[in-house]
Each structure stands twice: as C-alpha cells, then as structure tokens.
Short mmCIF file of C-alpha atoms in Angstrom, two decimals:
data_model
loop_
_atom_site.label_atom_id
_atom_site.label_comp_id
_atom_site.label_asym_id
_atom_site.label_seq_id
_atom_site.Cartn_x
_atom_site.Cartn_y
_atom_site.Cartn_z
CA UNK A 1 0.00 0.00 0.00
CA UNK A 2 1.46 3.30 -0.95
CA UNK A 3 1.60 6.30 1.37
CA UNK A 4 -0.19 8.39 -1.25
CA UNK A 5 -3.55 6.60 -1.35
CA UNK A 6 -4.66 5.43 2.07
CA UNK A 7 -8.39 5.03 2.55
CA UNK A 8 -10.92 2.42 3.50
CA UNK A 9 -14.44 2.51 2.10
CA UNK A 10 -14.15 6.18 1.28
CA UNK A 11 -12.83 7.17 4.72
CA UNK A 12 -9.56 9.03 4.22
CA UNK A 13 -6.72 7.93 6.48
CA UNK A 14 -3.31 9.49 6.91
CA UNK A 15 -0.38 7.56 5.50
CA UNK A 16 1.37 5.56 8.23
CA UNK A 17 4.54 7.66 8.10
CA UNK A 18 2.56 10.89 8.52
CA UNK A 19 0.46 9.35 11.30
CA UNK A 20 3.61 8.26 13.12
CA UNK A 21 5.14 11.73 12.82
CA UNK A 22 1.97 13.41 14.11
CA UNK A 23 1.54 11.05 17.05
CA UNK A 24 5.21 10.98 18.00
CA UNK A 25 5.35 14.78 18.08
CA UNK A 26 2.16 14.99 20.13
CA UNK A 27 3.27 12.29 22.59
CA UNK A 28 6.93 13.34 22.81
CA UNK A 29 8.44 10.08 21.59
CA UNK A 30 12.18 9.66 21.12
CA UNK A 31 13.91 9.38 17.76
CA UNK A 32 14.64 5.71 18.37
CA UNK A 33 10.98 5.05 19.13
CA UNK A 34 9.92 6.86 15.95
CA UNK A 35 12.40 4.77 13.98
CA UNK A 36 10.93 1.59 15.48
CA UNK A 37 7.43 2.74 14.52
CA UNK A 38 8.54 3.53 10.95
CA UNK A 39 9.97 0.00 10.75
CA UNK A 40 6.64 -1.36 11.96
CA UNK A 41 4.87 0.60 9.23
CA UNK A 42 7.26 -0.74 6.59
CA UNK A 43 6.89 -4.36 7.65
CA UNK A 44 3.14 -3.94 8.16
CA UNK A 45 2.47 -2.65 4.66
CA UNK A 46 0.28 -5.66 3.89
CA UNK A 47 -1.89 -5.22 6.99
CA UNK A 48 -5.26 -3.53 6.32
CA UNK A 49 -4.85 0.26 6.71
CA UNK A 50 -7.16 0.72 9.68
CA UNK A 51 -5.60 -2.21 11.52
CA UNK A 52 -2.09 -0.90 10.89
CA UNK A 53 -2.96 2.58 12.16
CA UNK A 54 -4.54 1.09 15.31
CA UNK A 55 -1.43 -0.98 15.93
CA UNK A 56 0.75 2.08 15.47
CA UNK A 57 -1.44 4.00 17.92
CA UNK A 58 -1.13 1.20 20.48
CA UNK A 59 2.64 1.15 20.21
CA UNK A 60 2.76 4.96 20.50
CA UNK A 61 0.76 4.82 23.72
CA UNK A 62 3.03 2.08 25.04
CA UNK A 63 6.12 4.16 24.29
CA UNK A 64 4.49 7.22 25.91
CA UNK A 65 3.74 5.23 29.06
CA UNK A 66 7.31 3.94 29.12
CA UNK A 67 8.69 7.48 28.75
CA UNK A 68 6.45 8.86 31.51
CA UNK A 69 7.42 6.06 33.87
CA UNK A 70 11.14 6.53 33.18
CA UNK A 71 10.77 10.27 33.72
CA UNK A 72 8.98 9.70 37.02
CA UNK A 73 11.57 7.22 38.26
CA UNK A 74 14.48 9.47 37.25
CA UNK A 75 12.91 12.62 38.65
CA UNK A 76 11.70 11.37 42.00
CA UNK A 77 14.66 9.91 43.82
CA UNK A 78 12.51 9.50 46.92
CA UNK A 79 10.10 7.17 45.15
CA UNK A 80 11.87 4.12 46.54
CA UNK A 81 11.55 5.53 50.04
CA UNK A 82 7.86 6.19 49.52
CA UNK A 83 7.33 2.64 48.28
CA UNK A 84 9.20 1.25 51.29
CA UNK A 85 7.13 3.39 53.66
CA UNK A 86 3.88 2.30 52.02
CA UNK A 87 4.97 -1.31 52.15
CA UNK A 88 5.76 -1.07 55.85
CA UNK A 89 2.34 0.47 56.49
CA UNK A 90 0.56 -2.31 54.66
CA UNK A 91 2.49 -5.11 56.32
CA UNK A 92 1.67 -3.99 59.86
CA UNK A 93 -1.22 -6.00 61.23
CA UNK A 94 -4.15 -3.78 62.10
CA UNK A 95 -5.89 -4.54 65.36
CA UNK A 96 -9.08 -2.66 66.23
CA UNK A 97 -9.20 -0.89 69.56
CA UNK A 98 -12.06 -1.29 72.06
CA UNK A 99 -14.10 1.56 70.57
CA UNK A 100 -13.82 0.11 67.08
CA UNK A 101 -14.76 -3.32 68.35
CA UNK A 102 -17.95 -1.86 69.83
CA UNK A 103 -19.21 -0.92 66.39
#
C-alpha cells in the first residue's frame, strides 16, 4: 500500500509515516521510538490500513507510558523511600481498639 492513497471505504486515512510523525510529536516520543514505529509501518504494509494505524497508535501509547514512567523514576529519587514506607504500612497488622470493636 502506498503512502499516497490510504483510505478504507471512502474514509480518508493518513499515511502511516505521517500518522507516526503526528503522534510521535504529540506524545513526545524519542527518535529511536519513531524509527521503530517507521519499521513497523514498513513491515506492516500488507496489513489492512485501519488495523495498521490502530497498531501504530497502540505502540505509540506504550512508548508514551514507558517514557512517563522513566521520567517519574528518574525525577523522584525519593520514590523508593515512599514505596518502602507504604509497604511497611501495609504489612503492619491492624488490630481494632475497644471503641472500634464496639461498632
């Protein structure tokens, strides 16, 4: 399927390469991620257009989630401490006091 004529049943669709560029710019993907997506588009040329664009969208969202998680982990050096604190709170056995038992 050529990038110039992408449509299904009269519904115009962007060419995969354009779609990848638009999504990657909007989602802040890295150059390596964009390259991986372009490879997916090349190898997926025989996949029906709508299916290919949905797959590309799914991968874009996966990359975005990965980037956000990496950013969070790199930015918040206290995250490990917070996780440890939360873990210690959840591992302590809760015992109701007399007032709570009366309920």
